[in-house]
Short mmCIF file of C-alpha atoms and ligand atoms in Angstrom, two decimals:
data_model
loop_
_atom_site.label_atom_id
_atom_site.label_comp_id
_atom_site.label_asym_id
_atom_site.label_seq_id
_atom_site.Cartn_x
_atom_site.Cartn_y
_atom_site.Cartn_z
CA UNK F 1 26.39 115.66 299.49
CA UNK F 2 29.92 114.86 298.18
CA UNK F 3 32.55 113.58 300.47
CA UNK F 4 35.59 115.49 298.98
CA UNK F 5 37.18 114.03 302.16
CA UNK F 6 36.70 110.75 300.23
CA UNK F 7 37.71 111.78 297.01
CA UNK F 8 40.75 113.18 298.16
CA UNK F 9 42.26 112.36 301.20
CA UNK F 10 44.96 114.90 301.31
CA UNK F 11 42.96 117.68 300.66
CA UNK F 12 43.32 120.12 303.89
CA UNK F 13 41.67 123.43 302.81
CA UNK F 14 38.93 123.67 301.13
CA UNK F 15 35.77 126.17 300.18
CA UNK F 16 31.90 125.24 300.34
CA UNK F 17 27.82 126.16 300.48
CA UNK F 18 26.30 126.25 303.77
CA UNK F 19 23.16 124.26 302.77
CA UNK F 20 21.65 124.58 306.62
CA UNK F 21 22.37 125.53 310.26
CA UNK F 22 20.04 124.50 312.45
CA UNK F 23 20.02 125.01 316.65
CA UNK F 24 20.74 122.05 318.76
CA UNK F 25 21.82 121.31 322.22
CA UNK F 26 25.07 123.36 323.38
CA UNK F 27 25.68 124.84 319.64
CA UNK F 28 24.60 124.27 316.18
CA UNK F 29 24.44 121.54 313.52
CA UNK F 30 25.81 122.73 309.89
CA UNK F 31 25.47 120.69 306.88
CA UNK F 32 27.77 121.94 303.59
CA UNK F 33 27.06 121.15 300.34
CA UNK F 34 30.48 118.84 300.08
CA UNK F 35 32.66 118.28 303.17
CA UNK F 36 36.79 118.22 303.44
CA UNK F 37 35.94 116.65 306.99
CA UNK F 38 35.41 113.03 307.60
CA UNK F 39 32.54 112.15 309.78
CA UNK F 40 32.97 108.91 312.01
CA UNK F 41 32.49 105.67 310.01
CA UNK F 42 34.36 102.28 309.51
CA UNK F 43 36.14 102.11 312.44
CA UNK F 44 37.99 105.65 311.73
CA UNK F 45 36.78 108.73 314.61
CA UNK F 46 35.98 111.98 313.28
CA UNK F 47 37.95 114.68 311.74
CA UNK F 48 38.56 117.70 314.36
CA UNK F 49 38.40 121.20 311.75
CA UNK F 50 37.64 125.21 311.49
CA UNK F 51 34.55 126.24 309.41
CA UNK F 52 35.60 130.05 309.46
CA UNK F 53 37.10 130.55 312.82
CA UNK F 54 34.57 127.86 314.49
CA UNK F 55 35.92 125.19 315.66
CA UNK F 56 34.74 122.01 315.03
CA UNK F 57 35.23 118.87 317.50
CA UNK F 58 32.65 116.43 316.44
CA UNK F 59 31.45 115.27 312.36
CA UNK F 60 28.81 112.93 312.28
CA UNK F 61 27.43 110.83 309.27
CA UNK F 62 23.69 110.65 308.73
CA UNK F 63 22.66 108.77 305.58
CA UNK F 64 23.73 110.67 303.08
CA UNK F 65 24.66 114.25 304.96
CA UNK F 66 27.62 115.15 307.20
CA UNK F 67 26.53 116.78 310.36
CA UNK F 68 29.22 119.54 311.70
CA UNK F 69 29.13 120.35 315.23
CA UNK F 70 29.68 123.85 316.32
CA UNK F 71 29.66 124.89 319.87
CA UNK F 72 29.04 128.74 320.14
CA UNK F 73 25.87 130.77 321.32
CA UNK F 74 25.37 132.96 318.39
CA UNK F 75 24.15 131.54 314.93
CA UNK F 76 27.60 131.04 313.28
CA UNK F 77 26.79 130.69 309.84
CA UNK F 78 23.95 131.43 306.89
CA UNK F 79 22.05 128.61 304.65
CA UNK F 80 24.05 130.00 301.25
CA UNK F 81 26.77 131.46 302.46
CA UNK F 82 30.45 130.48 300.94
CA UNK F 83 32.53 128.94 304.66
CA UNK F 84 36.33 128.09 304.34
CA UNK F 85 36.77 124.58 305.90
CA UNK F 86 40.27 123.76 307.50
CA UNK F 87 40.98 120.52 308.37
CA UNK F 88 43.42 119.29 311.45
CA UNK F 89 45.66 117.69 309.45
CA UNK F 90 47.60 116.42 311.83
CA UNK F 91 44.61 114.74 313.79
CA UNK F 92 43.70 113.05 310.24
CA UNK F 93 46.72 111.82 309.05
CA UNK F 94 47.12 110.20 312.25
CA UNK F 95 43.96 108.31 311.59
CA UNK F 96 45.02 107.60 308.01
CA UNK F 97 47.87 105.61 309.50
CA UNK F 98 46.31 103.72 311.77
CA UNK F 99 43.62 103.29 309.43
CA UNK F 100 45.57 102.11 306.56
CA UNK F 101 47.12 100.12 308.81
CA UNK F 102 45.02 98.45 310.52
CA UNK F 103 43.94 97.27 306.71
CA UNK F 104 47.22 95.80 305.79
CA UNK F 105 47.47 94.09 309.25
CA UNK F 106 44.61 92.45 308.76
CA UNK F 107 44.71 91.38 305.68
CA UNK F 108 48.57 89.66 306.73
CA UNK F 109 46.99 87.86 309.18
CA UNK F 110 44.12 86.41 307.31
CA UNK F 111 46.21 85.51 304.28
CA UNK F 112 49.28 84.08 306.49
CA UNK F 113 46.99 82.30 309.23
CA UNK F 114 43.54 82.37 308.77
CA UNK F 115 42.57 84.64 311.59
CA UNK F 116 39.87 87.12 310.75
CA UNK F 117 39.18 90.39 312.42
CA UNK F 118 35.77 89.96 314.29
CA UNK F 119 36.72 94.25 314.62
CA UNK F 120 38.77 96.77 315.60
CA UNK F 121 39.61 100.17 317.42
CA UNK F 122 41.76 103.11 316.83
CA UNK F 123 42.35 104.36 320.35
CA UNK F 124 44.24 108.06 320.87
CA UNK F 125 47.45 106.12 322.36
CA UNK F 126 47.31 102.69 320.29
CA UNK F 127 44.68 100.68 318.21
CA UNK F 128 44.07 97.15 318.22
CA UNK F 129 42.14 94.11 315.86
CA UNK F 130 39.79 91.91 317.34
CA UNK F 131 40.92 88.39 315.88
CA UNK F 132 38.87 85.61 315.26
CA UNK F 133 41.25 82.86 317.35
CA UNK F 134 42.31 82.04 320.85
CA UNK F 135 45.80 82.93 320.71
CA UNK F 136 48.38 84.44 318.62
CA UNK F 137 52.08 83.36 319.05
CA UNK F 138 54.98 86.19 319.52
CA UNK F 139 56.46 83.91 315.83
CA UNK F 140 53.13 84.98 314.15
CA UNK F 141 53.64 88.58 315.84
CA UNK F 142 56.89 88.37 314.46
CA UNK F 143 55.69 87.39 310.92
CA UNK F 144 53.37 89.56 310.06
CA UNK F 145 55.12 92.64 311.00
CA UNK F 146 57.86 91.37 309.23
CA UNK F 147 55.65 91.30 305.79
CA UNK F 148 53.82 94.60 306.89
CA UNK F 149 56.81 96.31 307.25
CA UNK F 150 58.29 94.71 303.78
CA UNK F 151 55.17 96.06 301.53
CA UNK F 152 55.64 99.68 303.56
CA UNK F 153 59.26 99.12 302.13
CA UNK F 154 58.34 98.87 299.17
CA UNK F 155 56.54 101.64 298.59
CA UNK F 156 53.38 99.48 297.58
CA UNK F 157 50.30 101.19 296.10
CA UNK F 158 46.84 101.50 298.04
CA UNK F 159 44.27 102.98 295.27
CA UNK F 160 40.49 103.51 295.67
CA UNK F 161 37.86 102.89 292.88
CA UNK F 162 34.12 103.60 293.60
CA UNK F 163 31.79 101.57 292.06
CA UNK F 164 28.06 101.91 291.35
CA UNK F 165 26.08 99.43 293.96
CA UNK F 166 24.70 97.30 291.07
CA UNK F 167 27.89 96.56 289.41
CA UNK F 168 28.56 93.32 288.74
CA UNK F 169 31.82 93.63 290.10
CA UNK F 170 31.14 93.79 293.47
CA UNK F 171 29.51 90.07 293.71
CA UNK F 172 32.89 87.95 292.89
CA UNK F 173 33.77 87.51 296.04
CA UNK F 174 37.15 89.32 295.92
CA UNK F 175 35.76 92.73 297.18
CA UNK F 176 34.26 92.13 301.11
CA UNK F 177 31.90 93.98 302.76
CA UNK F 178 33.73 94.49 306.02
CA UNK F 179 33.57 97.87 308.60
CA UNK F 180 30.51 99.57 305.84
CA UNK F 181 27.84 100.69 307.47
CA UNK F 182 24.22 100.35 307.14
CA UNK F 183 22.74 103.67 305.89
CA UNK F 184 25.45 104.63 303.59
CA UNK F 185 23.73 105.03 299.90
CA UNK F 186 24.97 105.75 296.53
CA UNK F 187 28.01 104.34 294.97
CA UNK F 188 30.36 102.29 296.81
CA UNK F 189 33.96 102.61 297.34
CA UNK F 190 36.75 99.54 297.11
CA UNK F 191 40.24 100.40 298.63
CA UNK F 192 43.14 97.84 297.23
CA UNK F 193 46.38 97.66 298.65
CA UNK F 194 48.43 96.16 295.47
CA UNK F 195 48.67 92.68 295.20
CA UNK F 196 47.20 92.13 299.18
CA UNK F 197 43.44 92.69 299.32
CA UNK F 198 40.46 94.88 298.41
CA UNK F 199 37.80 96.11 300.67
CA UNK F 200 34.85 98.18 300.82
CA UNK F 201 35.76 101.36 303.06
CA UNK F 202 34.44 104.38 303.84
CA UNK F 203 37.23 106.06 305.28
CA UNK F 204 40.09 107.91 304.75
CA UNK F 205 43.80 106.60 303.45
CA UNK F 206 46.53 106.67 302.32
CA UNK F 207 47.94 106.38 298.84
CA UNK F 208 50.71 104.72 299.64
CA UNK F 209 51.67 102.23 302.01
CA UNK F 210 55.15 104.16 302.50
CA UNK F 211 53.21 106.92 304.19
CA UNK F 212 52.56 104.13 306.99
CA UNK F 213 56.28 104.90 307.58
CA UNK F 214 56.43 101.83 309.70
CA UNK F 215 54.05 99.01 311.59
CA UNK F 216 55.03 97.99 315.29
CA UNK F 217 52.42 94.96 316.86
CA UNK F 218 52.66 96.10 320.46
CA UNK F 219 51.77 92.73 321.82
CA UNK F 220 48.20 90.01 322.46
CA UNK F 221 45.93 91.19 325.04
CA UNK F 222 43.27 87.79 325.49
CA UNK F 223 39.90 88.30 327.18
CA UNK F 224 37.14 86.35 327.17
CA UNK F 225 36.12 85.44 323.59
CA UNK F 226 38.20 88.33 322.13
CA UNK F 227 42.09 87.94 321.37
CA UNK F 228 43.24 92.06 320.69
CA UNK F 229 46.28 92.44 318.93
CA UNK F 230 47.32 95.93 320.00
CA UNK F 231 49.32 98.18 317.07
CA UNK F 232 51.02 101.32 316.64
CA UNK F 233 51.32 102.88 313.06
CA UNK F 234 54.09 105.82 311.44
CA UNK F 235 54.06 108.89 313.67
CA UNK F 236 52.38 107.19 316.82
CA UNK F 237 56.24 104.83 316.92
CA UNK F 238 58.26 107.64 317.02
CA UNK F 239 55.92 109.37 319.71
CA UNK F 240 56.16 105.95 321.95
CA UNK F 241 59.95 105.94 321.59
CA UNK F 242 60.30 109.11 322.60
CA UNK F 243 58.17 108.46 325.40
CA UNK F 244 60.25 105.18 326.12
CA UNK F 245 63.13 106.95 325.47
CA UNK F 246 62.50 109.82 328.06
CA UNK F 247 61.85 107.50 330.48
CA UNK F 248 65.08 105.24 330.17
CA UNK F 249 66.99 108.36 330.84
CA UNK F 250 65.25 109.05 333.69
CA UNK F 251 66.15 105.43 334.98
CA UNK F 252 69.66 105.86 334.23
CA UNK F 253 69.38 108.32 336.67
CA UNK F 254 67.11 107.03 339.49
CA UNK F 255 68.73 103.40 339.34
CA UNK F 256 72.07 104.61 338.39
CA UNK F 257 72.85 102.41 335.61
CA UNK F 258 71.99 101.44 331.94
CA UNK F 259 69.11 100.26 330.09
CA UNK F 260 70.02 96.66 330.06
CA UNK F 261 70.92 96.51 333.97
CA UNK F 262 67.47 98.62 334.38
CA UNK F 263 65.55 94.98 335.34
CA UNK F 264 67.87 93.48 337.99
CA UNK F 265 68.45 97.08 339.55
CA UNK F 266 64.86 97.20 340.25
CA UNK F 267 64.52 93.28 341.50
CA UNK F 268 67.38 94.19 343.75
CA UNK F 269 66.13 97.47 345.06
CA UNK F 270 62.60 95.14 345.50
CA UNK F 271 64.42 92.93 347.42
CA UNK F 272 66.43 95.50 349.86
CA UNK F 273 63.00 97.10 350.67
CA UNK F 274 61.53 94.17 351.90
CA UNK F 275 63.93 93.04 353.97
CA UNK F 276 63.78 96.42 355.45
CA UNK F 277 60.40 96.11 355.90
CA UNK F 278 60.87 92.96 357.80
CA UNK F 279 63.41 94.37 360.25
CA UNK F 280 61.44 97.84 360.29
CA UNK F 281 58.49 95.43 361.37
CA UNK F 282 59.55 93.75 364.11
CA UNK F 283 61.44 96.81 365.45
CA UNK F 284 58.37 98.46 365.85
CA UNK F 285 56.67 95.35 367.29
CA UNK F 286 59.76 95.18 369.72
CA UNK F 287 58.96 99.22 370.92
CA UNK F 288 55.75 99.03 371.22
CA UNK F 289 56.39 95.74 373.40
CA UNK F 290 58.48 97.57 375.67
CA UNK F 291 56.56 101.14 375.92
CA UNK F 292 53.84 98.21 377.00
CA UNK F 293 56.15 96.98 379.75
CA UNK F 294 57.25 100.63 380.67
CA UNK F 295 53.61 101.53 381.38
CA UNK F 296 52.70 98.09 382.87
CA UNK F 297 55.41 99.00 385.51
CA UNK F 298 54.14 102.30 386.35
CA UNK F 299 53.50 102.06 390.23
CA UNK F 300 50.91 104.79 390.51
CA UNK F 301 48.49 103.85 387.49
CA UNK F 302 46.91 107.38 385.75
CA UNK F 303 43.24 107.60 384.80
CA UNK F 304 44.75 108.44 381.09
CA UNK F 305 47.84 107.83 379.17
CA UNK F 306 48.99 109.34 376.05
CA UNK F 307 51.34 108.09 373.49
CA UNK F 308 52.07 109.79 370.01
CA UNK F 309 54.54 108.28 367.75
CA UNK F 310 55.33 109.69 363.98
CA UNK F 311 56.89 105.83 362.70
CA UNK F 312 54.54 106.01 359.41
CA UNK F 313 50.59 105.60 358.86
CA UNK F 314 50.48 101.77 360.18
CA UNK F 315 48.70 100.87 362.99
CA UNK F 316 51.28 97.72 364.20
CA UNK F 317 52.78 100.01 366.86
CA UNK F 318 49.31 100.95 368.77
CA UNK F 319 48.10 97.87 368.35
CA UNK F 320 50.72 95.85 370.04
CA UNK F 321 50.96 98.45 372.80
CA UNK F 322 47.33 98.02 373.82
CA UNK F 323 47.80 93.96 373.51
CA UNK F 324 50.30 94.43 376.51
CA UNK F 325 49.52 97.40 378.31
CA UNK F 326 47.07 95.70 380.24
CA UNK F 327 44.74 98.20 382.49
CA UNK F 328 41.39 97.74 382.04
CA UNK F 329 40.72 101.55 383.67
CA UNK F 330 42.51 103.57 381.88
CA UNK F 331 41.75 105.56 378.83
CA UNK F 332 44.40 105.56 376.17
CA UNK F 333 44.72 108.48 373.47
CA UNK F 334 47.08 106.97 370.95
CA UNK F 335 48.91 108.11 367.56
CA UNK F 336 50.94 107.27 364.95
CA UNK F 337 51.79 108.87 362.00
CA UNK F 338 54.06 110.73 359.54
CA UNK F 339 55.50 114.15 359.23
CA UNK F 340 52.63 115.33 356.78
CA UNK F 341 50.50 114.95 360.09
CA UNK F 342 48.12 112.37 358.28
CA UNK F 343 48.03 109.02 360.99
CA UNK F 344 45.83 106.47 362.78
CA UNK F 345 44.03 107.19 365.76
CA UNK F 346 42.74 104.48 368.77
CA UNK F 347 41.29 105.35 372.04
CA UNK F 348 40.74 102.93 374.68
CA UNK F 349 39.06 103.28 377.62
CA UNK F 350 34.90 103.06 379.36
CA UNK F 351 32.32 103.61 377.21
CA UNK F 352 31.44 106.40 379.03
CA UNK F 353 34.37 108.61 378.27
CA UNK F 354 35.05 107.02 374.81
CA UNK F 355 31.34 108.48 374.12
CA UNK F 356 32.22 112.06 375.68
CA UNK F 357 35.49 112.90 374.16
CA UNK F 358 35.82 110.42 371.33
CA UNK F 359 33.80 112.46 368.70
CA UNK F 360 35.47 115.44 369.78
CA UNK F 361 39.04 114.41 369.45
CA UNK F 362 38.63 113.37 365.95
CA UNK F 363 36.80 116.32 365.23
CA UNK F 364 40.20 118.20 366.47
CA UNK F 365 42.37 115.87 364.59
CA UNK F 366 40.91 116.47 361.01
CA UNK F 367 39.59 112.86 361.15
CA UNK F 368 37.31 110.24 359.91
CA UNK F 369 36.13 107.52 362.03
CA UNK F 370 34.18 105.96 364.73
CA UNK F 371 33.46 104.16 368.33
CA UNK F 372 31.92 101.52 369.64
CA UNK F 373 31.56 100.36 373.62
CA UNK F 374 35.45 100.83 374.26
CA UNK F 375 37.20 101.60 371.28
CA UNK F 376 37.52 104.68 368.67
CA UNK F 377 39.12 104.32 365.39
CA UNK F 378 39.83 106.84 363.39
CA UNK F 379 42.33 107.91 360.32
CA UNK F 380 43.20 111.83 360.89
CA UNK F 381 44.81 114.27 358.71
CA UNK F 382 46.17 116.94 361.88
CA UNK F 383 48.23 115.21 364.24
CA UNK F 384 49.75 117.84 364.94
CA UNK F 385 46.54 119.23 367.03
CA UNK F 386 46.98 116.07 369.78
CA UNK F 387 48.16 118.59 372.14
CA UNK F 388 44.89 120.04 372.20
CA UNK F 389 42.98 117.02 372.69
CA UNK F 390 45.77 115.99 375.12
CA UNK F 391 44.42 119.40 377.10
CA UNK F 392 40.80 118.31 376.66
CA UNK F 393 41.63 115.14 378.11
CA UNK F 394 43.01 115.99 381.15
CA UNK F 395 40.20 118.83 381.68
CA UNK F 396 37.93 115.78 381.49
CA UNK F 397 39.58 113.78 383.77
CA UNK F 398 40.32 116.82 386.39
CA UNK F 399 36.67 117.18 386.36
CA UNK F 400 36.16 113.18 387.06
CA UNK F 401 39.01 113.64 389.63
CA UNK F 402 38.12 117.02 391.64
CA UNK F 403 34.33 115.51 391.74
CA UNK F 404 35.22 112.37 393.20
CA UNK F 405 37.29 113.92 395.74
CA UNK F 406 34.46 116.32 397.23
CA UNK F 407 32.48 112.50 397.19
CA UNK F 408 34.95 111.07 399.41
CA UNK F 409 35.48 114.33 401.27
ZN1 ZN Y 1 39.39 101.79 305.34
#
């Protein structure tokens, strides 16, 4: 097979023999007799492309061939048959740039520090190099995309040169072996950025280093043993400061003030919601203390009590009630939520009738939870529903109530 995506990177259309088409799982698997679409390899994801009107999402290299990926049900195409191949530019050119990129970024760092790239990855929202060093400084940042961005300036010349796998050539030292995998055969191809390095590659770039358009080193991301420097390359800039961009405007608006102010509006606005928190806090602490005392006070004491209260999803309220409201016989039904009717839910009260009705009450409530001797937690979704458990409560109790009184009748 012949790469023509190799040979010519900017070749977008192009026509070709189906040499097979063979079933496999969800589609079919079409080799050509020379590809426009680059199958995965050195670092660089596959080309997306049309053969006909079939899409394809997925190129894969296997020794020599290029498996294409079609998904459809019927056999798409016939060994011999002439198929137009369209390739997602687009898609490709973005991988050219980050590609070609991440070549010249390398190579700045080695010849300017010494770091090496262990490896690298060209992610669909920004690409990084694995370097071979603990740490890189924001000066060194600063450096090399000051150089990268020079030679990009200068409109300097990336060429590629295959050469047979015995030539002599190859064994100076000057060409490295780096991101070439295993089972590729046949000659050997040597990409050179003028004057900066050459490399063995067997993707797809550019022939220029002006069609990077520009470099940006997003920033050092260190885990263990790896040190990423993240990049963006050309199109993928202009994208993020769009992006960037977009969103500034939309802080003008929220924080109601410019870009630069942007950081202190949000520290203040940080610091005003805490200190409402606080007060909001102890408010709540202070309510529930005194709906406590209320209750406490109640002469005649009921066989249930019911409080509902729609302050937010926290449980602070209910739980500081039941810390006061000390009556050991009663059985609490308590709430407290927000107007989407999603809340907390406690009962209190003898095992007995937390075993009866709790189940049931968070059944009515659209909730999640459980019991245990005297209590019932739950978070519910239907608060407003309480008035029906409120109705089966008092049912129960009625029952408890009228049966006692025949007793002592
Ligand atoms: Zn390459």
């Amino acid at each position: 097979m012949v790469f023509k995506c190799q040979e010519d990177s900017f070749l977008k259309h192009y026509t070709a023999k189906v040499v097979s088409c063979t079933k496999a799982n969800n589609g079919f698997e079409i080799i050509l007799k020379d590809t426009i679409l680059f199958p995965e390899g050195g670092g660089q994801p596959s080309d997306h492309g049309w053969l006909n009107d079939h899409e394809v999402k997925n190129v894969v290299r296997k020794g020599a061939e290029a498996i294409h990926f079609v998904e459809v049900d019927q056999v798409p195409l016939q060994a011999g048959e002439l198929v137009h191949q369209k390739l997602d530019w687009e898609r490709r050119f973005d991988h050219m740039q980050q590609h070609s990129g991440q070549h010249l970024i390398t190579a700045i760092f080695d010849r300017e520090f010494g770091f090496s790239t262990k490896s690298w990855w060209l992610g669909t929202e920004d690409s990084y190099v694995d370097l071979d060093t603990k740490d890189v400084t924001k000066e060194q940042m600063e450096t090399v995309e000051n150089i990268c961005n020079q030679l990009v300036v200068d409109c300097t010349a990336v060429s590629v040169k295959v050469y047979q796998p015995d030539d002599p050539a190859l064994k100076t030292g000057a060409l490295r072996t780096r991101g070439l995998p295993d089972d590729v055969s046949g000659p050997l191809r040597v990409v050179t950025i003028d004057g900066i390095e050459s490399n063995m590659c067997c993707g797809t770039h550019v022939k220029n280093l002006a069609q990077l358009q520009a470099i940006k080193l997003l920033g050092v991301e260190k885990a263990k043993n790896k040190c990423l420097v993240h990049f963006i390359v050309g199109n993928r800039i202009l994208r993020k400061l769009n992006e960037c961009y977009e969103r500034e405007i939309q802080f003008n608006n929220l924080l109601n003030g410019g870009p630069s102010s942007h950081v202190d509006l949000i520290k203040k606005l940080q610091t005003t919601v805490k200190a409402v928190q606080k007060t909001s806090k102890k408010l709540i602490a202070e309510l529930a203390f005194q709906e406590a005392e209320k209750f406490t006070a109640l002469s005649d004491k009921p066989r249930f009590y019911c409080l509902h209260r729609l302050d937010g999803a926290s449980s602070d309220f209910i739980n500081t009630f039941l810390r006061n409201a000390k009556q050991p016989d009663c059985f609490f039904f308590l709430t407290n939520g927000d107007d989407s009717g999603k809340g907390q839910l406690l009962l209190q009260g003898k095992p007995d009738d937390i075993a009866t009705l709790g189940d049931a009450i968070c059944k009515m409530l659209d909730g999640k939870g459980s019991g245990k001797g005297s209590l019932y937690n739950a978070k519910v979704n239907k608060l407003k529903e309480v008035w029906r458990c409120q109705k089966l409560i008092e049912e129960h109790f009625k029952a408890e109530i009228s049966e006692s009184e025949t007793r002592s009748k």
